[in-house]
Amino acid sequence: MLDSVADGIFGVDNRGMISFANPAAARMLGAEADALKGKPVHEVLHGAAKPGKKCGDDCVLKRNSAHARAAAGEDSIFRTDGSVFPAEYALTPIANQGRFAGSVLSFRDISQRYALDRLKDEFISTVSHELRTPLTSIRGALGLLSSGILGDVNDKAANLLRIALTNSDRLVRLINDILDLERIQSGREPLMFRAIQLAEVARQAIDGMQPVADAAGVQLIHDTTHVELAADPDRLLQVLTNLLSNAVKFSPPNSTVSVMMRPGLTGVTLSVIDQGRGIPADKLEAIFGRFQQVDASDSRQKGGSGLGLAICRTIVLQHSGRIWAERNPVRGSTFRVFLPYQPATPEPGTPLEPEEASQNGIVLLAGVAGESQTRIASQLMRHGFKVITASTIEETLAAAHDPVQAILLDTSLDGMNGWEILPKLREVDPEGRTPVVLLCVEGLQGSAELPEGVEGRVTEPLVEDALLSELARVLCGPGEKARILVVEDDEDLAGVIGAVFKRDGIEVRLAHTLHEATDCCSKFEPHLMVLDIGLPDGNGFNVVDWLRQRENLARLPLVVYSGRDLSPAERRMLTLGPTHFLAKARVQPQQLEALVLTMLRQTRLMDETASSEPTVPNS
């Protein structure tokens, strides 16, 4: 039997020496079976590692073989020539009349399994990236139709548009979750560890979920226990937000979701406790798999991709932690996350640079209070704006001194008739460069003329798309008609992006090839370029290289709007002047519009500042 099985098998005596080796073990290690006898088992399997890979006391195989412990798992095994292969192993101690007599170690080469996993992940990644461009085109076109910009539609058509938008958004979330999971598991997005306060991360997650909880009639509660640990705050926020989202989604109205923290000797246990329908005992582990739901109808009735908990588990494991689910004694479920204070040191390598924030600018939200303030601020932050809030005249005027790109003003400010603040704002900003948009102002409906010092308005009902569109319009600012070149090989998506910008009175040119892009740059001289990476006769890198060689275009503002994720090195190669990187499907054309118009305004202000500076004659 030992000679015929494909798995490698060692007999190990009570001193950790190999007493026998079957032919498969010798074959996998590239050695003779007799030559392996009498050698320490750990030295045979890990001894040929390169100096930088030598084992320390944390080696599981070394520790378990030395202390006669049962163990199973995956590890790298080194052949006698120094080459390495992944293996699955099991170490089983043998007792003879209650005394330890030795162990049996079996192992198998799982290189083929790893290769199949890589092939599967590459397939999923490729398909998901290829879906992004047509899906972004569909989502953008539906958004334009539903906004009413292209004309009113009847009630039946509006209902069909609503259904199409809802399902395209669901598909976007699914693709983004697949790509998130693929990036994290492949190691292409390593964690950025630093010292954090866990209570602060919990507070951010609850603040982000508060509008959803309010709409569902669910109360969110969290303790303020101060616990400091080393972690990636953005990834932990993703875990907590996902757990809270699930808890709220499956909780009945007038119930409570609690976030609790319990520090221990080596780490902290964070619990998210709900009063929902609970999880069957046979599903407590299965729900952490890909595309798993407690009930098959949940994805249709409640939404979600079935990947959220799989992403949570992957992130927690990268923190050297554990995540599991429990059934509450009376009602609901509890999800627990154990996080060590100091996670194991990540594998050495070059870390990715932090994701460049696609901030559209700073917006001052004045005079809006309560739930409306939270909702509007959340909408703006989701679209890349940093938000400063003010509730009184004094706070508004003080905040207006800071470099804000726009002021959203509700005239129901405390301390003064809201209309009286407009001239005071112009005293703060005498050149009138900061646009003011009025929110939900009675008496200014329809085509009523705007008061002096106001560039725009959004009236009730305050719809997110209308708010974003008006903010984008005023951020563009007055002056020469802006020129934008959209370089996109997909003609349908290029048409959608072009239609979005044309409503802002911007001159738009479309280019679908590298040749067309360079030709348009020479003749059209754009103020800004929206650039896709993949082109039929080249790529976006070729376009940027060509632009760098032209003095008048070498600092051209650029928005790279790509269907794939770019490495830090690739981002540096694509940077010209002010450059932003956006992912298709994650960012819709309407959000792209807000960013581009903000960049145009900032470029104009820089040009105005430069032209107003006195020139010093040469001596």
XYZ file of C-alpha atoms in Angstrom:
619
model
C 0.000 0.000 0.000
C 2.767 2.438 0.898
C 4.520 1.743 -2.403
C 1.376 2.214 -4.497
C -0.191 5.403 -3.075
C 0.490 8.750 -4.790
C 0.830 10.673 -1.512
C 4.231 11.022 0.122
C 4.387 9.218 3.482
C 7.079 9.345 6.184
C 7.334 7.254 9.316
C 8.854 9.442 12.045
C 10.297 8.069 15.307
C 9.937 9.644 18.747
C 13.087 11.742 18.159
C 11.660 13.314 14.973
C 13.865 11.212 12.645
C 12.516 9.594 9.456
C 12.289 5.810 9.920
C 10.877 5.055 6.456
C 9.845 6.910 3.293
C 7.631 5.578 0.534
C 8.564 5.946 -3.176
C 6.118 8.825 -3.758
C 7.755 10.896 -0.988
C 11.223 10.286 -2.431
C 10.014 11.089 -5.956
C 8.402 14.390 -4.911
C 11.557 15.476 -3.075
C 13.922 14.340 -5.862
C 15.850 11.968 -3.578
C 16.400 8.271 -2.937
C 14.145 6.764 -0.272
C 17.042 5.151 1.601
C 18.922 8.477 1.671
C 16.069 10.079 3.598
C 16.121 7.634 6.500
C 17.656 8.842 9.747
C 17.279 12.535 8.913
C 15.113 15.025 10.889
C 11.753 15.302 9.117
C 11.698 19.095 9.303
C 15.211 19.322 7.855
C 14.197 17.087 4.919
C 11.127 19.161 4.055
C 12.365 22.714 4.797
C 16.148 22.384 4.976
C 16.781 23.263 1.327
C 15.134 26.686 1.692
C 17.177 29.723 0.688
C 18.789 31.720 3.551
C 16.067 34.362 3.542
C 13.373 31.668 3.745
C 14.845 29.630 6.627
C 12.358 28.626 9.321
C 12.110 30.247 12.714
C 10.332 29.118 15.853
C 7.009 30.110 14.258
C 7.220 27.286 11.692
C 4.118 25.143 12.326
C 5.660 21.959 10.919
C 8.819 22.376 13.012
C 6.889 23.070 16.207
C 4.372 20.236 15.801
C 6.875 17.593 14.739
C 9.094 18.460 17.718
C 6.247 18.281 20.250
C 4.348 15.294 18.805
C 1.233 17.328 18.016
C -1.381 16.386 15.476
C -1.544 18.957 12.702
C -2.919 19.453 9.215
C -2.721 22.264 6.732
C -0.890 23.639 3.727
C 2.791 24.572 3.513
C 5.654 24.995 1.065
C 7.972 21.984 0.771
C 11.480 22.269 -0.665
C 13.006 19.617 -2.905
C 16.650 18.630 -2.518
C 17.570 20.915 -5.457
C 16.051 23.958 -3.674
C 12.923 24.192 -5.824
C 9.621 24.485 -3.987
C 6.053 23.241 -4.365
C 2.840 23.817 -2.368
C 1.689 20.820 -0.360
C -1.198 19.696 1.794
C -0.016 17.683 4.802
C -1.280 15.761 7.835
C 0.888 14.839 10.844
C -0.580 12.110 13.107
C 1.095 11.053 16.399
C 1.093 7.326 17.252
C 0.746 6.082 20.847
C 1.935 2.651 21.962
C 0.408 1.621 25.310
C -0.095 5.274 26.177
C 3.448 6.312 25.304
C 4.435 8.398 22.273
C 6.045 6.102 19.713
C 6.376 8.433 16.729
C 4.292 9.977 13.958
C 3.119 9.429 10.422
C 3.419 12.378 8.060
C 1.574 12.319 4.735
C 1.729 15.051 2.113
C 0.615 15.670 -1.468
C 1.606 18.136 -4.177
C -1.245 20.590 -4.787
C 0.454 22.668 -7.502
C -2.233 21.679 -10.010
C -4.975 22.824 -7.634
C -3.222 26.176 -7.224
C -2.880 26.489 -10.994
C -6.593 25.788 -11.460
C -7.446 28.337 -8.760
C -5.305 30.950 -10.522
C -6.942 30.099 -13.854
C -10.382 30.424 -12.290
C -9.522 33.753 -10.627
C -8.036 35.102 -13.872
C -11.168 34.046 -15.749
C -13.453 35.729 -13.196
C -11.308 38.869 -13.205
C -11.165 39.067 -17.007
C -14.899 38.521 -17.439
C -15.713 41.060 -14.726
C -13.431 43.700 -16.258
C -14.873 43.100 -19.721
C -18.386 43.543 -18.305
C -17.551 46.923 -16.808
C -17.507 48.926 -20.036
C -20.884 47.819 -21.467
C -22.468 47.928 -18.011
C -21.223 51.478 -17.419
C -22.671 52.441 -20.804
C -26.040 50.880 -19.922
C -26.126 52.463 -16.465
C -25.180 55.888 -17.818
C -27.800 55.787 -20.583
C -30.517 54.725 -18.146
C -29.484 57.491 -15.759
C -29.814 60.104 -18.506
C -33.261 58.819 -19.508
C -34.580 58.642 -15.943
C -33.320 62.151 -15.105
C -35.709 63.655 -17.671
C -32.921 65.607 -19.396
C -33.758 64.000 -22.740
C -37.482 64.585 -22.317
C -40.334 63.406 -20.111
C -41.501 59.795 -20.207
C -44.926 58.409 -19.315
C -45.602 56.530 -16.090
C -45.294 53.083 -17.667
C -41.935 53.898 -19.236
C -40.738 55.499 -15.977
C -41.578 52.294 -14.089
C -39.639 50.203 -16.631
C -36.683 52.582 -16.300
C -36.800 52.227 -12.533
C -36.690 48.430 -12.811
C -33.794 48.587 -15.286
C -31.826 51.017 -13.085
C -32.357 48.911 -9.947
C -31.142 45.750 -11.634
C -28.181 47.408 -13.355
C -27.118 48.797 -9.955
C -27.400 45.291 -8.523
C -25.196 43.933 -11.312
C -22.646 46.714 -10.678
C -22.458 45.754 -7.005
C -22.000 42.081 -7.905
C -19.120 42.796 -10.300
C -17.422 45.129 -7.835
C -17.721 42.524 -5.051
C -16.205 39.837 -7.306
C -13.283 42.112 -8.164
C -12.834 43.143 -4.522
C -12.607 39.512 -3.435
C -10.258 38.631 -6.287
C -7.911 41.551 -5.509
C -7.768 40.831 -1.777
C -7.228 37.078 -2.140
C -4.603 37.485 -4.861
C -2.529 39.789 -2.644
C -2.660 42.623 -5.190
C -4.201 44.857 -2.526
C -2.153 44.282 0.647
C -3.291 45.751 3.929
C -1.863 49.024 5.236
C -1.447 48.421 8.995
C -1.261 51.268 11.505
C -2.332 51.941 15.100
C -6.069 52.687 15.265
C -8.879 53.110 17.797
C -11.445 50.381 17.048
C -14.253 52.470 18.571
C -13.587 55.191 15.974
C -13.917 52.689 13.120
C -17.177 51.422 14.657
C -18.485 54.977 14.901
C -17.684 55.650 11.235
C -19.464 52.461 10.174
C -22.550 53.345 12.211
C -22.607 56.918 10.881
C -22.495 55.582 7.334
C -25.318 53.078 7.978
C -27.512 55.453 10.012
C -29.681 56.680 7.084
C -30.351 53.063 6.011
C -31.186 52.061 9.591
C -33.494 55.062 10.025
C -35.359 54.146 6.852
C -35.766 50.556 8.117
C -36.835 51.670 11.605
C -33.832 49.960 13.222
C -31.872 51.503 16.097
C -28.063 51.254 16.024
C -26.202 51.065 19.358
C -22.471 50.792 20.031
C -20.297 50.938 23.126
C -17.345 53.312 23.361
C -14.775 50.950 24.851
C -11.333 52.259 23.879
C -9.277 49.549 22.237
C -6.119 50.278 20.261
C -4.734 47.747 17.813
C -2.740 47.542 14.594
C -5.036 47.179 11.588
C -6.011 48.542 8.196
C -8.821 50.976 9.123
C -10.342 51.106 5.640
C -10.628 47.325 5.416
C -12.018 46.995 8.961
C -14.553 49.687 8.087
C -15.546 47.554 5.084
C -16.036 44.518 7.360
C -18.109 46.424 9.925
C -20.210 48.166 7.283
C -20.969 44.817 5.660
C -21.960 43.194 8.959
C -24.144 46.174 9.920
C -25.759 46.224 6.476
C -26.719 42.554 6.802
C -27.973 43.041 10.356
C -30.185 45.998 9.385
C -31.403 44.283 6.215
C -32.709 41.229 8.103
C -33.997 43.035 11.222
C -37.685 43.877 11.732
C -38.812 47.477 12.372
C -38.471 48.784 15.948
C -35.620 46.380 16.706
C -32.010 47.037 17.737
C -28.599 46.234 16.244
C -25.722 46.482 18.727
C -21.953 46.701 18.228
C -20.011 45.533 21.289
C -16.262 45.286 21.980
C -14.666 43.036 24.603
C -10.871 43.349 25.070
C -8.960 40.200 26.027
C -5.359 39.242 26.789
C -4.194 38.931 23.169
C -6.874 40.725 21.230
C -10.381 42.129 21.103
C -13.657 40.442 20.173
C -16.079 42.671 18.268
C -19.723 41.548 18.102
C -22.579 42.703 15.886
C -25.842 41.546 17.490
C -29.228 41.725 15.774
C -32.806 40.698 16.602
C -33.655 39.360 13.162
C -34.875 35.992 11.973
C -31.638 34.190 12.889
C -29.480 31.703 10.990
C -30.121 27.924 10.914
C -27.448 25.870 12.683
C -26.414 24.128 9.459
C -25.776 27.509 7.756
C -23.553 29.146 10.396
C -20.370 28.182 8.545
C -21.701 27.951 4.972
C -22.745 31.625 4.839
C -19.065 32.660 4.685
C -18.651 30.940 1.320
C -18.978 32.653 -2.040
C -22.509 33.322 -3.329
C -24.072 31.885 -0.169
C -27.383 33.064 1.241
C -29.391 31.772 4.207
C -32.370 31.539 1.859
C -32.127 31.253 -1.930
C -34.739 34.010 -2.303
C -32.730 36.521 -0.254
C -30.751 37.841 -3.233
C -33.997 38.728 -4.985
C -35.954 40.018 -1.990
C -33.188 41.659 0.048
C -30.544 42.361 -2.596
C -26.858 41.606 -2.201
C -24.390 39.483 -4.109
C -23.735 36.705 -1.604
C -20.063 37.745 -1.499
C -20.073 40.178 1.425
C -19.286 37.664 4.174
C -16.656 35.953 2.009
C -14.934 39.340 1.654
C -15.244 39.908 5.422
C -13.624 36.553 6.205
C -10.750 37.196 3.776
C -10.036 40.613 5.340
C -10.229 39.270 8.917
C -7.898 36.365 8.077
C -5.410 38.874 6.671
C -5.526 40.533 10.108
C -4.608 37.132 11.674
C -8.116 37.100 13.150
C -11.239 34.946 13.069
C -14.886 35.597 12.183
C -17.854 33.376 12.955
C -21.617 33.473 13.455
C -23.748 32.346 16.416
C -27.463 31.909 17.015
C -28.828 34.064 19.823
C -30.655 32.169 22.624
C -33.959 33.979 22.040
C -33.945 35.800 18.732
C -31.539 36.900 16.016
C -27.866 36.291 15.295
C -24.466 37.468 16.494
C -21.435 37.866 14.251
C -18.164 37.904 16.150
C -14.756 39.087 14.929
C -11.614 38.378 16.947
C -8.710 40.709 16.113
C -5.256 40.386 17.738
C -3.699 43.589 19.042
C -0.641 42.909 16.880
C -1.375 40.814 13.767
C 1.323 38.644 12.249
C 3.764 40.597 10.085
C 2.634 40.506 6.434
C 4.751 38.797 3.788
C 7.633 41.067 2.752
C 7.124 42.851 -0.547
C 6.541 46.200 -2.069
C 3.253 47.566 -0.682
C 0.846 49.277 -2.985
C 0.570 53.007 -2.557
C -2.658 54.088 -0.908
C -5.582 54.449 -3.305
C -5.597 57.991 -4.611
C -8.753 59.604 -3.330
C -10.836 60.903 -6.185
C -11.887 63.929 -4.149
C -14.038 66.337 -6.141
C -13.394 69.150 -3.681
C -14.674 70.598 -0.397
C -18.334 71.601 -0.078
C -19.775 73.727 2.735
C -23.284 72.527 3.709
C -24.920 75.397 5.618
C -28.282 75.642 7.358
C -29.336 72.013 6.828
C -29.989 70.077 10.029
C -31.062 66.678 11.298
C -31.761 63.786 8.969
C -31.532 66.000 5.867
C -27.983 67.042 6.764
C -26.910 63.407 7.248
C -28.546 62.311 3.991
C -27.129 65.138 1.843
C -23.661 64.835 3.385
C -23.661 61.064 2.779
C -24.657 61.591 -0.856
C -21.889 64.119 -1.420
C -19.216 62.047 0.333
C -20.231 58.994 -1.690
C -19.523 61.007 -4.841
C -16.057 62.081 -3.691
C -16.736 65.439 -1.984
C -15.429 66.372 1.445
C -18.249 68.010 3.429
C -18.073 70.752 6.084
C -21.321 71.494 7.924
C -22.484 74.733 9.563
C -25.768 75.522 11.305
C -25.386 79.213 12.219
C -24.393 82.410 10.441
C -21.162 82.618 12.442
C -20.178 79.034 11.645
C -20.967 79.542 7.951
C -18.904 82.719 7.624
C -16.015 81.158 9.536
C -16.045 78.046 7.339
C -16.294 80.152 4.158
C -12.812 81.525 4.969
C -11.451 78.028 4.306
C -10.729 76.880 0.733
C -14.173 75.485 -0.153
C -15.136 74.825 -3.769
C -18.891 75.439 -3.320
C -21.468 76.457 -0.701
C -24.830 74.646 -0.456
C -27.065 77.028 1.471
C -30.443 76.589 3.111
C -31.626 80.084 4.082
C -33.171 78.838 7.357
C -29.930 79.575 9.238
C -29.968 80.351 12.951
C -29.077 83.844 14.104
C -30.143 85.854 11.039
C -32.521 85.929 8.121
C -30.793 83.554 5.702
C -30.979 85.989 2.799
C -28.827 88.470 4.719
C -25.879 86.100 4.624
C -25.396 86.414 0.843
C -23.704 89.853 0.881
C -21.656 88.789 3.917
C -20.418 85.740 2.012
C -19.251 88.029 -0.774
C -17.366 90.122 1.799
C -15.530 86.963 2.810
C -14.939 86.111 -0.858
C -14.746 89.539 -2.571
C -13.836 88.154 -5.989
C -16.913 85.922 -5.893
C -15.082 82.791 -6.915
C -16.940 80.376 -4.629
C -20.313 79.431 -6.172
C -23.411 79.376 -3.936
C -26.297 76.942 -4.528
C -29.605 77.436 -2.705
C -31.359 74.336 -1.360
C -35.140 73.855 -1.209
C -36.015 77.573 -1.240
C -39.707 78.429 -1.369
C -40.669 81.100 -3.879
C -37.853 80.263 -6.290
C -39.574 77.524 -8.259
C -39.530 77.203 -12.013
C -37.789 79.964 -13.916
C -37.678 82.519 -11.102
C -34.577 84.701 -11.289
C -31.840 83.877 -8.811
C -30.781 86.491 -6.221
C -27.496 88.274 -6.770
C -24.528 86.198 -5.637
C -26.269 82.853 -6.237
C -25.215 80.610 -9.110
C -27.681 77.724 -8.762
C -30.551 76.140 -6.876
C -32.028 72.727 -6.137
C -35.702 72.739 -5.206
C -37.851 70.141 -3.464
C -37.954 67.232 -3.713
C -34.174 67.246 -3.315
C -33.099 64.344 -5.560
C -29.495 63.102 -5.429
C -28.930 63.293 -9.210
C -30.352 66.826 -9.349
C -28.126 67.954 -6.472
C -25.011 66.439 -8.051
C -25.835 67.837 -11.490
C -26.414 71.383 -10.205
C -23.266 71.263 -8.091
C -21.268 70.083 -11.096
C -22.708 72.846 -13.271
C -21.787 75.699 -10.933
C -18.337 74.241 -10.288
C -17.500 74.610 -13.961
C -17.677 78.397 -13.591
C -18.053 81.128 -16.209
C -15.613 81.890 -18.967
C -14.473 80.337 -22.209
C -16.452 77.312 -23.370
C -14.604 74.286 -22.042
C -13.296 71.637 -24.439
C -13.143 67.974 -23.409
C -11.724 65.100 -25.431
C -13.146 61.653 -24.569
C -10.831 58.841 -25.686
C -12.867 55.615 -25.430
C -12.843 52.650 -27.815
C -16.414 51.628 -26.917
C -18.531 53.927 -29.074
C -21.700 53.446 -27.012
C -20.023 54.419 -23.738
C -18.236 57.323 -25.424
C -21.629 58.550 -26.666
C -23.113 58.369 -23.163
C -20.195 60.299 -21.639
C -20.409 62.868 -24.426
C -24.145 63.327 -23.820
C -23.531 63.907 -20.118
C -21.088 66.753 -20.775
C -23.016 68.379 -23.613
C -25.792 69.329 -21.192
C -23.217 71.482 -19.341
C -22.568 73.596 -22.453
C -19.178 71.966 -22.963
C -17.700 71.251 -26.360
C -17.005 67.521 -26.529
C -15.024 65.513 -29.072
C -14.938 61.711 -29.150
C -11.948 59.599 -30.218
C -12.070 55.810 -30.481
C -8.484 55.030 -31.543
C -4.947 56.158 -30.737
C -4.688 57.836 -34.146
C -7.956 59.750 -33.647
C -6.857 60.813 -30.134
C -3.557 62.333 -31.281
C -5.224 63.962 -34.293
C -7.948 65.542 -32.087
C -5.350 66.787 -29.590
C -3.515 68.630 -32.369
C -6.611 70.233 -33.906
C -8.995 70.530 -30.940
C -6.518 71.456 -28.131
C -8.690 70.154 -25.258
C -8.728 71.655 -21.773
C -9.115 68.154 -20.291
C -9.025 64.531 -21.463
C -11.058 61.530 -20.314
C -8.897 58.537 -21.226
C -9.555 54.810 -21.462
C -6.566 52.431 -21.395
C -7.544 49.914 -24.064
C -7.515 51.152 -27.679
C -7.616 49.052 -30.884
C -4.359 50.479 -32.295
C -2.492 51.116 -29.032
C -3.277 52.056 -25.445
C -3.609 54.958 -23.019
C 0.105 54.796 -22.194
C 0.889 55.595 -25.841
C -1.455 58.601 -25.696
C 0.204 59.966 -22.535
C 3.706 59.442 -23.994
C 2.645 61.394 -27.088
C 1.184 64.222 -24.946
C 4.380 64.537 -22.879
C 6.307 65.375 -26.017
C 4.058 68.404 -26.765
C 4.863 71.483 -24.719
C 1.299 72.815 -24.815
C -0.202 69.439 -23.726
C 2.417 68.078 -21.315
C 0.417 69.315 -18.272
C -3.045 68.477 -19.610
C -5.545 67.576 -16.825
C -6.417 63.914 -17.188
C -9.119 61.541 -15.931
C -8.173 57.914 -16.513
C -11.491 56.055 -16.717
C -10.488 52.416 -16.925
C -12.156 49.028 -16.728
C -9.199 47.504 -14.876
C -7.296 48.325 -11.717
C -3.935 50.019 -12.238
C -0.787 49.409 -10.226
C 1.076 52.356 -8.613
C 3.792 52.082 -11.293
C 1.168 52.251 -14.068
C -0.449 55.274 -12.409
C 2.861 57.115 -12.339
C 3.348 56.382 -16.046
C -0.100 57.861 -16.812
C 0.189 61.053 -14.729
C 0.395 64.344 -16.636
C -1.023 67.451 -15.008
C -3.783 67.034 -12.389
C -4.667 63.357 -12.877
C -7.465 61.267 -11.359
C -8.060 57.526 -11.697
C -11.600 56.148 -11.761
C -12.859 52.592 -12.292
C -15.704 51.938 -14.703
C -18.860 50.527 -13.092
C -17.672 51.848 -9.702
C -18.117 55.438 -10.900
C -21.066 56.353 -13.098
C -20.888 58.980 -15.894
C -22.788 61.461 -13.735
C -20.113 61.171 -11.022
C -17.428 61.510 -13.679
C -19.189 64.723 -14.729
C -18.864 66.241 -11.244
C -15.157 65.436 -11.043
C -14.356 66.758 -14.521
C -16.215 70.041 -14.006
C -14.456 70.547 -10.671
C -11.085 69.943 -12.328
C -11.949 72.439 -15.087
C -12.860 75.056 -12.493
C -9.663 74.471 -10.497
C -7.571 74.701 -13.668
C -9.244 77.986 -14.594
C -8.650 79.441 -11.139
C -4.979 78.452 -11.332
C -4.710 80.084 -14.764
C -6.419 83.261 -13.485
C -4.089 83.412 -10.483
C -1.031 82.926 -12.663
C -2.137 85.595 -15.143
C -2.867 88.101 -12.340
C 0.632 87.843 -10.873
C 2.899 90.728 -11.976
C 5.736 89.724 -14.242
C 9.242 90.710 -13.212
C 11.279 92.129 -16.124
C 14.637 90.575 -16.818
C 17.482 92.692 -15.482
